[in-house]
Amino acid sequence: MQHKVSVIIPTHKRELRLVKRAVDSVACQTYDDVEIVVVDDSPADYSERAKIAEYIGTVNASGGVQYIQNKEPMGGSLSRNVGIFAAKGEYITFLDDDDEYLPKKVENQVSFMLDNGCDMSFCNMIMYNDAGKVVDYRDHPGIADFKNNTLLRYHLTKNLSGTPTFMFKTEKLRKIGGFPDAKMGQDFYMMLKAIESGLEIRYVETCDIKVYKHNSGGISQGRNKIDGENALYEFKKSYFNRLSKSEIRFVKFRHYAVMVVAYLRNRNPFAAAGMGFMALVSSPADFFKEVFGFFGRIISHRNEEIPVPVEAKARETVTR
């Protein structure tokens, strides 16, 4: 007998073709007992909302899908919480409305959790731009052990994210109250909460998630990204008494490195250059190690690039 797994997909003002790609990737999982919970956080007057509701109705023809419309926009954290407390599965995992699972994502992760008896697990993910090119690969090879203090220090420095990589035992996730209400860094604060709550957490060394980084749009773009990253850095400072000097240097380096990208996306190359200089002087050794490591990961995963643009692929899926 399989254990039911609920996949929660919050959506906010996303086009139907992208929501369809996300939902279809869950519907096509090799694991049989999967419930899809779509929480629509779009405004009532959003033009695509009725189309999304109609599409979910066709997916739900044989059951196994919940479609919940928020009465008014609540944000990503609280929308996920709506799904968490509506879910019927013994395990809960997540997917953003413009990303997708590979077919064995749920099977691989729930099997790992059953074998290891943990409360939560996280895995790897690969990231693409709109042209289908690999722009990042998130893995975590440097974790020494899975004691909560070790995970805390690793998370504060290198971030155990993002949200689609998380899977929880439902009872444990509900007991700790779900996601904190945060506009930015929701995955960071959720993982921190899980660690500090003493959950048994393990790492699944598989990559079954495709994440798409868009050139424009979304809460993580523009000024929101800049303000959110600055707020997160200030928050991390409150934990500096738990970190070594080298770990603090790395936190500073990583913050400035992330700000380089944020300012470039905000079309401010001068500020980006300044952040790049700050990243270098904060920790020269980490600067060169991480830069070479970043490009090395991209090069090693180039064979996984999508041969056609993501937008074209989505259109093809809709017209089948």
CSV table of C-alpha atoms in Angstrom, one decimal:
chain,number,residue,atom,x,y,z
A,1,MET,CA,0.0,0.0,0.0
A,2,GLN,CA,1.4,3.4,-1.0
A,3,HIS,CA,1.4,6.5,1.2
A,4,LYS,CA,-0.6,9.4,-0.3
A,5,VAL,CA,1.6,12.4,-1.3
A,6,SER,CA,0.1,15.8,-1.7
A,7,VAL,CA,1.8,18.2,-4.1
A,8,ILE,CA,0.9,21.9,-3.4
A,9,ILE,CA,1.0,24.3,-6.3
A,10,PRO,CA,0.3,28.0,-5.4
A,11,THR,CA,-0.3,30.1,-8.5
A,12,HIS,CA,-0.5,33.9,-8.8
A,13,LYS,CA,-1.3,35.7,-12.1
A,14,ARG,CA,0.5,33.0,-14.2
A,15,GLU,CA,-0.5,32.1,-17.7
A,16,LEU,CA,-2.5,28.9,-18.2
A,17,ARG,CA,0.2,27.3,-20.4
A,18,LEU,CA,2.8,27.5,-17.6
A,19,VAL,CA,0.3,26.3,-14.9
A,20,LYS,CA,-0.6,23.4,-17.2
A,21,ARG,CA,3.1,22.4,-17.6
A,22,ALA,CA,3.5,22.3,-13.8
A,23,VAL,CA,0.3,20.4,-13.2
A,24,ASP,CA,0.9,18.0,-16.0
A,25,SER,CA,4.4,17.2,-14.7
A,26,VAL,CA,2.7,16.1,-11.4
A,27,ALA,CA,-0.1,14.2,-13.1
A,28,CYS,CA,2.6,12.2,-15.0
A,29,GLN,CA,4.5,11.0,-11.9
A,30,THR,CA,5.5,7.3,-11.7
A,31,TYR,CA,4.2,7.3,-8.1
A,32,ASP,CA,0.5,6.4,-8.2
A,33,ASP,CA,-1.0,7.9,-5.1
A,34,VAL,CA,-0.5,11.6,-5.7
A,35,GLU,CA,-3.0,14.4,-4.8
A,36,ILE,CA,-2.6,17.8,-6.6
A,37,VAL,CA,-3.6,20.8,-4.6
A,38,VAL,CA,-3.7,24.0,-6.6
A,39,VAL,CA,-4.1,27.2,-4.6
A,40,ASP,CA,-5.1,30.1,-6.9
A,41,ASP,CA,-3.9,33.4,-5.3
A,42,SER,CA,-4.7,35.5,-8.3
A,43,PRO,CA,-7.1,38.5,-8.1
A,44,ALA,CA,-10.7,37.7,-8.9
A,45,ASP,CA,-10.5,39.8,-12.1
A,46,TYR,CA,-7.3,38.1,-13.4
A,47,SER,CA,-8.1,37.2,-17.1
A,48,GLU,CA,-6.6,33.7,-17.0
A,49,ARG,CA,-8.3,32.6,-13.7
A,50,ALA,CA,-11.4,31.2,-15.3
A,51,LYS,CA,-9.3,29.3,-17.9
A,52,ILE,CA,-7.1,27.8,-15.1
A,53,ALA,CA,-10.2,26.7,-13.2
A,54,GLU,CA,-11.7,25.1,-16.4
A,55,TYR,CA,-8.4,23.3,-17.1
A,56,ILE,CA,-8.1,22.0,-13.5
A,57,GLY,CA,-11.7,20.6,-13.9
A,58,THR,CA,-10.5,18.5,-16.8
A,59,VAL,CA,-7.5,17.2,-14.9
A,60,ASN,CA,-9.8,16.4,-12.0
A,61,ALA,CA,-12.2,14.3,-14.1
A,62,SER,CA,-11.0,11.1,-12.3
A,63,GLY,CA,-10.4,12.9,-8.9
A,64,GLY,CA,-7.2,13.5,-7.0
A,65,VAL,CA,-7.1,17.3,-7.6
A,66,GLN,CA,-8.1,20.0,-5.2
A,67,TYR,CA,-8.6,23.5,-6.7
A,68,ILE,CA,-8.8,26.3,-4.1
A,69,GLN,CA,-9.4,30.0,-5.0
A,70,ASN,CA,-8.3,32.5,-2.3
A,71,LYS,CA,-10.9,35.2,-1.8
A,72,GLU,CA,-8.2,37.8,-2.0
A,73,PRO,CA,-4.4,37.5,-2.7
A,74,MET,CA,-2.5,36.2,0.4
A,75,GLY,CA,1.0,35.7,-1.0
A,76,GLY,CA,3.1,32.6,-1.6
A,77,SER,CA,3.7,31.6,2.1
A,78,LEU,CA,0.1,31.8,3.2
A,79,SER,CA,-1.2,30.2,0.0
A,80,ARG,CA,1.0,27.2,0.6
A,81,ASN,CA,-0.3,27.1,4.2
A,82,VAL,CA,-3.9,26.9,2.8
A,83,GLY,CA,-2.8,23.9,0.8
A,84,ILE,CA,-0.9,22.3,3.7
A,85,PHE,CA,-4.1,22.3,5.9
A,86,ALA,CA,-6.3,21.2,3.0
A,87,ALA,CA,-4.0,18.3,1.9
A,88,LYS,CA,-5.1,14.7,2.4
A,89,GLY,CA,-1.7,13.1,1.9
A,90,GLU,CA,0.6,11.7,4.6
A,91,TYR,CA,3.5,13.5,2.9
A,92,ILE,CA,3.5,17.0,1.4
A,93,THR,CA,5.8,18.5,-1.2
A,94,PHE,CA,5.7,21.6,-3.3
A,95,LEU,CA,5.9,22.9,-6.9
A,96,ASP,CA,5.9,26.5,-8.2
A,97,ASP,CA,3.4,27.3,-10.9
A,98,ASP,CA,6.1,27.8,-13.6
A,99,ASP,CA,8.4,24.9,-12.8
A,100,GLU,CA,8.1,21.2,-13.4
A,101,TYR,CA,8.9,17.8,-11.9
A,102,LEU,CA,10.7,15.0,-13.7
A,103,PRO,CA,8.6,11.8,-13.7
A,104,LYS,CA,10.3,10.1,-10.7
A,105,LYS,CA,10.5,13.1,-8.4
A,106,VAL,CA,7.8,12.0,-6.0
A,107,GLU,CA,8.7,8.3,-6.1
A,108,ASN,CA,12.4,8.9,-5.4
A,109,GLN,CA,11.8,11.3,-2.5
A,110,VAL,CA,9.0,9.5,-0.7
A,111,SER,CA,10.9,6.2,-1.0
A,112,PHE,CA,13.9,7.8,0.5
A,113,MET,CA,11.9,9.2,3.4
A,114,LEU,CA,10.3,5.9,4.1
A,115,ASP,CA,13.6,4.1,4.0
A,116,ASN,CA,15.3,6.7,6.3
A,117,GLY,CA,12.4,7.5,8.7
A,118,CYS,CA,12.9,11.2,8.5
A,119,ASP,CA,10.5,14.1,9.0
A,120,MET,CA,11.7,16.2,6.1
A,121,SER,CA,14.0,15.8,3.1
A,122,PHE,CA,15.4,18.0,0.4
A,123,CYS,CA,17.0,17.3,-2.9
A,124,ASN,CA,18.8,18.9,-5.9
A,125,MET,CA,17.3,21.1,-8.7
A,126,ILE,CA,18.5,22.3,-12.0
A,127,MET,CA,17.7,25.9,-13.2
A,128,TYR,CA,17.1,27.2,-16.8
A,129,ASN,CA,16.6,30.5,-18.4
A,130,ASP,CA,13.9,31.4,-21.0
A,131,ALA,CA,16.1,30.0,-23.8
A,132,GLY,CA,16.4,26.6,-22.1
A,133,LYS,CA,20.0,27.1,-21.1
A,134,VAL,CA,21.3,25.8,-17.8
A,135,VAL,CA,22.0,28.8,-15.5
A,136,ASP,CA,22.5,27.0,-12.2
A,137,TYR,CA,22.6,23.6,-10.5
A,138,ARG,CA,21.8,23.5,-6.8
A,139,ASP,CA,23.3,20.6,-4.9
A,140,HIS,CA,24.8,20.3,-1.4
A,141,PRO,CA,27.8,18.0,-1.4
A,142,GLY,CA,29.5,19.6,1.7
A,143,ILE,CA,27.2,18.7,4.5
A,144,ALA,CA,29.3,17.0,7.2
A,145,ASP,CA,26.4,15.4,9.1
A,146,PHE,CA,22.6,15.9,9.7
A,147,LYS,CA,22.7,17.1,13.2
A,148,ASN,CA,20.4,20.2,13.5
A,149,ASN,CA,23.3,22.5,14.5
A,150,THR,CA,25.4,21.3,11.5
A,151,LEU,CA,22.4,21.9,9.2
A,152,LEU,CA,21.8,25.3,10.8
A,153,ARG,CA,25.3,26.5,10.1
A,154,TYR,CA,25.3,25.1,6.5
A,155,HIS,CA,21.9,26.7,5.8
A,156,LEU,CA,22.9,30.2,7.1
A,157,THR,CA,26.0,30.2,4.9
A,158,LYS,CA,24.9,28.3,1.7
A,159,ASN,CA,21.0,28.1,1.9
A,160,LEU,CA,19.3,24.7,1.7
A,161,SER,CA,16.7,25.7,-0.9
A,162,GLY,CA,14.4,25.9,-2.8
A,163,THR,CA,10.8,25.1,-1.9
A,164,PRO,CA,10.2,22.4,-4.7
A,165,THR,CA,13.0,20.4,-3.2
A,166,PHE,CA,11.2,20.0,0.2
A,167,MET,CA,9.1,17.1,1.3
A,168,PHE,CA,7.6,16.8,4.7
A,169,LYS,CA,5.6,14.4,6.8
A,170,THR,CA,2.3,16.2,6.9
A,171,GLU,CA,1.8,15.8,10.6
A,172,LYS,CA,5.2,17.3,11.3
A,173,LEU,CA,4.7,20.2,8.9
A,174,ARG,CA,1.3,21.1,10.4
A,175,LYS,CA,2.7,20.8,14.0
A,176,ILE,CA,5.4,23.5,13.3
A,177,GLY,CA,2.7,25.7,11.7
A,178,GLY,CA,3.7,25.7,8.0
A,179,PHE,CA,5.4,28.6,6.3
A,180,PRO,CA,6.2,31.9,8.1
A,181,ASP,CA,4.6,34.8,6.3
A,182,ALA,CA,7.4,36.3,4.2
A,183,LYS,CA,7.4,38.1,0.9
A,184,MET,CA,10.9,37.0,0.0
A,185,GLY,CA,13.1,34.1,1.0
A,186,GLN,CA,10.2,31.9,1.9
A,187,ASP,CA,12.2,28.7,1.3
A,188,PHE,CA,15.0,30.0,3.5
A,189,TYR,CA,12.7,30.8,6.4
A,190,MET,CA,10.8,27.5,6.1
A,191,MET,CA,14.0,25.5,6.2
A,192,LEU,CA,15.3,27.5,9.1
A,193,LYS,CA,12.0,26.9,11.0
A,194,ALA,CA,12.2,23.1,10.3
A,195,ILE,CA,15.8,22.9,11.6
A,196,GLU,CA,15.1,25.0,14.7
A,197,SER,CA,12.0,22.9,15.4
A,198,GLY,CA,14.2,19.8,15.7
A,199,LEU,CA,12.9,17.9,12.7
A,200,GLU,CA,14.8,14.9,11.5
A,201,ILE,CA,16.1,16.2,8.1
A,202,ARG,CA,18.0,14.3,5.4
A,203,TYR,CA,19.4,15.0,1.9
A,204,VAL,CA,18.3,13.1,-1.2
A,205,GLU,CA,21.1,13.3,-3.8
A,206,THR,CA,18.8,13.2,-6.8
A,207,CYS,CA,17.8,16.0,-9.2
A,208,ASP,CA,14.2,15.6,-10.4
A,209,ILE,CA,13.1,19.3,-10.5
A,210,LYS,CA,13.4,21.8,-13.4
A,211,VAL,CA,13.2,25.5,-12.2
A,212,TYR,CA,12.8,28.3,-14.7
A,213,LYS,CA,14.3,31.7,-14.1
A,214,HIS,CA,12.5,34.3,-16.2
A,215,ASN,CA,13.9,37.6,-17.5
A,216,SER,CA,11.1,39.7,-16.2
A,217,GLY,CA,8.1,39.5,-13.9
A,218,GLY,CA,7.6,37.9,-10.6
A,219,ILE,CA,8.1,39.0,-7.0
A,220,SER,CA,11.8,37.9,-7.1
A,221,GLN,CA,12.6,40.5,-9.8
A,222,GLY,CA,13.5,44.2,-9.6
A,223,ARG,CA,13.5,46.2,-6.4
A,224,ASN,CA,11.6,43.5,-4.5
A,225,LYS,CA,14.7,41.2,-5.0
A,226,ILE,CA,17.1,43.9,-3.8
A,227,ASP,CA,15.1,44.8,-0.7
A,228,GLY,CA,14.4,41.2,0.1
A,229,GLU,CA,18.0,40.1,-0.1
A,230,ASN,CA,19.1,43.1,2.1
A,231,ALA,CA,16.5,42.2,4.7
A,232,LEU,CA,17.6,38.5,4.6
A,233,TYR,CA,21.2,39.6,5.2
A,234,GLU,CA,20.3,41.7,8.1
A,235,PHE,CA,18.3,38.8,9.6
A,236,LYS,CA,21.3,36.5,9.2
A,237,LYS,CA,23.5,38.9,11.1
A,238,SER,CA,21.5,37.9,14.2
A,239,TYR,CA,23.0,34.5,13.9
A,240,PHE,CA,26.6,35.6,13.5
A,241,ASN,CA,27.4,34.6,17.2
A,242,ARG,CA,26.6,31.0,16.1
A,243,LEU,CA,29.1,31.1,13.2
A,244,SER,CA,32.9,31.0,12.9
A,245,LYS,CA,34.8,33.9,11.4
A,246,SER,CA,35.3,32.1,8.1
A,247,GLU,CA,31.6,31.3,7.9
A,248,ILE,CA,30.7,34.9,8.6
A,249,ARG,CA,33.0,36.0,5.7
A,250,PHE,CA,31.3,33.5,3.5
A,251,VAL,CA,27.8,34.9,4.4
A,252,LYS,CA,29.1,38.4,3.5
A,253,PHE,CA,30.6,37.2,0.3
A,254,ARG,CA,27.5,35.3,-0.7
A,255,HIS,CA,25.2,38.3,0.0
A,256,TYR,CA,27.2,40.6,-2.2
A,257,ALA,CA,27.5,38.0,-5.0
A,258,VAL,CA,23.7,37.6,-5.0
A,259,MET,CA,23.3,41.4,-5.1
A,260,VAL,CA,25.4,41.5,-8.3
A,261,VAL,CA,22.7,39.4,-10.0
A,262,ALA,CA,19.9,41.4,-8.4
A,263,TYR,CA,21.3,44.7,-9.7
A,264,LEU,CA,22.1,43.4,-13.1
A,265,ARG,CA,18.4,42.2,-13.4
A,266,ASN,CA,17.5,45.7,-12.2
A,267,ARG,CA,19.5,47.2,-15.1
A,268,ASN,CA,22.0,48.9,-12.7
A,269,PRO,CA,25.5,47.7,-13.9
A,270,PHE,CA,27.3,50.3,-11.7
A,271,ALA,CA,25.8,49.0,-8.5
A,272,ALA,CA,26.4,45.5,-9.7
A,273,ALA,CA,30.1,46.2,-10.2
A,274,GLY,CA,30.3,47.7,-6.7
A,275,MET,CA,28.7,44.6,-5.2
A,276,GLY,CA,31.1,42.4,-7.2
A,277,PHE,CA,34.0,44.4,-5.6
A,278,MET,CA,32.5,44.0,-2.1
A,279,ALA,CA,32.1,40.2,-2.7
A,280,LEU,CA,35.8,40.0,-3.7
A,281,VAL,CA,37.2,41.9,-0.7
A,282,SER,CA,34.8,40.2,1.8
A,283,SER,CA,36.5,36.8,1.1
A,284,PRO,CA,38.9,36.6,-1.9
A,285,ALA,CA,39.3,32.8,-1.4
A,286,ASP,CA,35.6,32.2,-1.5
A,287,PHE,CA,35.1,34.5,-4.4
A,288,PHE,CA,37.4,32.6,-6.7
A,289,LYS,CA,36.3,29.1,-5.4
A,290,GLU,CA,32.6,29.8,-5.8
A,291,VAL,CA,32.9,31.6,-9.2
A,292,PHE,CA,34.9,28.7,-10.7
A,293,GLY,CA,32.6,26.2,-9.0
A,294,PHE,CA,29.5,27.9,-10.3
A,295,PHE,CA,30.6,27.8,-13.9
A,296,GLY,CA,32.0,24.3,-13.5
A,297,ARG,CA,28.5,23.1,-12.5
A,298,ILE,CA,26.9,24.8,-15.4
A,299,ILE,CA,29.4,23.3,-17.9
A,300,SER,CA,29.0,19.8,-16.4
A,301,HIS,CA,25.2,20.0,-16.8
A,302,ARG,CA,25.1,21.5,-20.3
A,303,ASN,CA,24.0,18.2,-21.8
A,304,GLU,CA,20.8,18.6,-19.9
A,305,GLU,CA,19.9,21.9,-21.7
A,306,ILE,CA,16.5,22.0,-23.4
A,307,PRO,CA,17.0,21.9,-27.2
A,308,VAL,CA,14.1,24.4,-27.8
A,309,PRO,CA,13.1,27.6,-26.1
A,310,VAL,CA,11.0,27.1,-23.0
A,311,GLU,CA,8.2,29.3,-24.3
A,312,ALA,CA,8.0,27.3,-27.6
A,313,LYS,CA,8.0,24.0,-25.6
A,314,ALA,CA,5.1,25.3,-23.5
A,315,ARG,CA,3.1,26.3,-26.6
A,316,GLU,CA,3.6,22.8,-28.1
A,317,THR,CA,2.3,21.2,-24.9
A,318,VAL,CA,-0.8,23.3,-24.9
A,319,THR,CA,-1.7,22.5,-28.6
A,320,ARG,CA,-1.4,18.7,-28.3
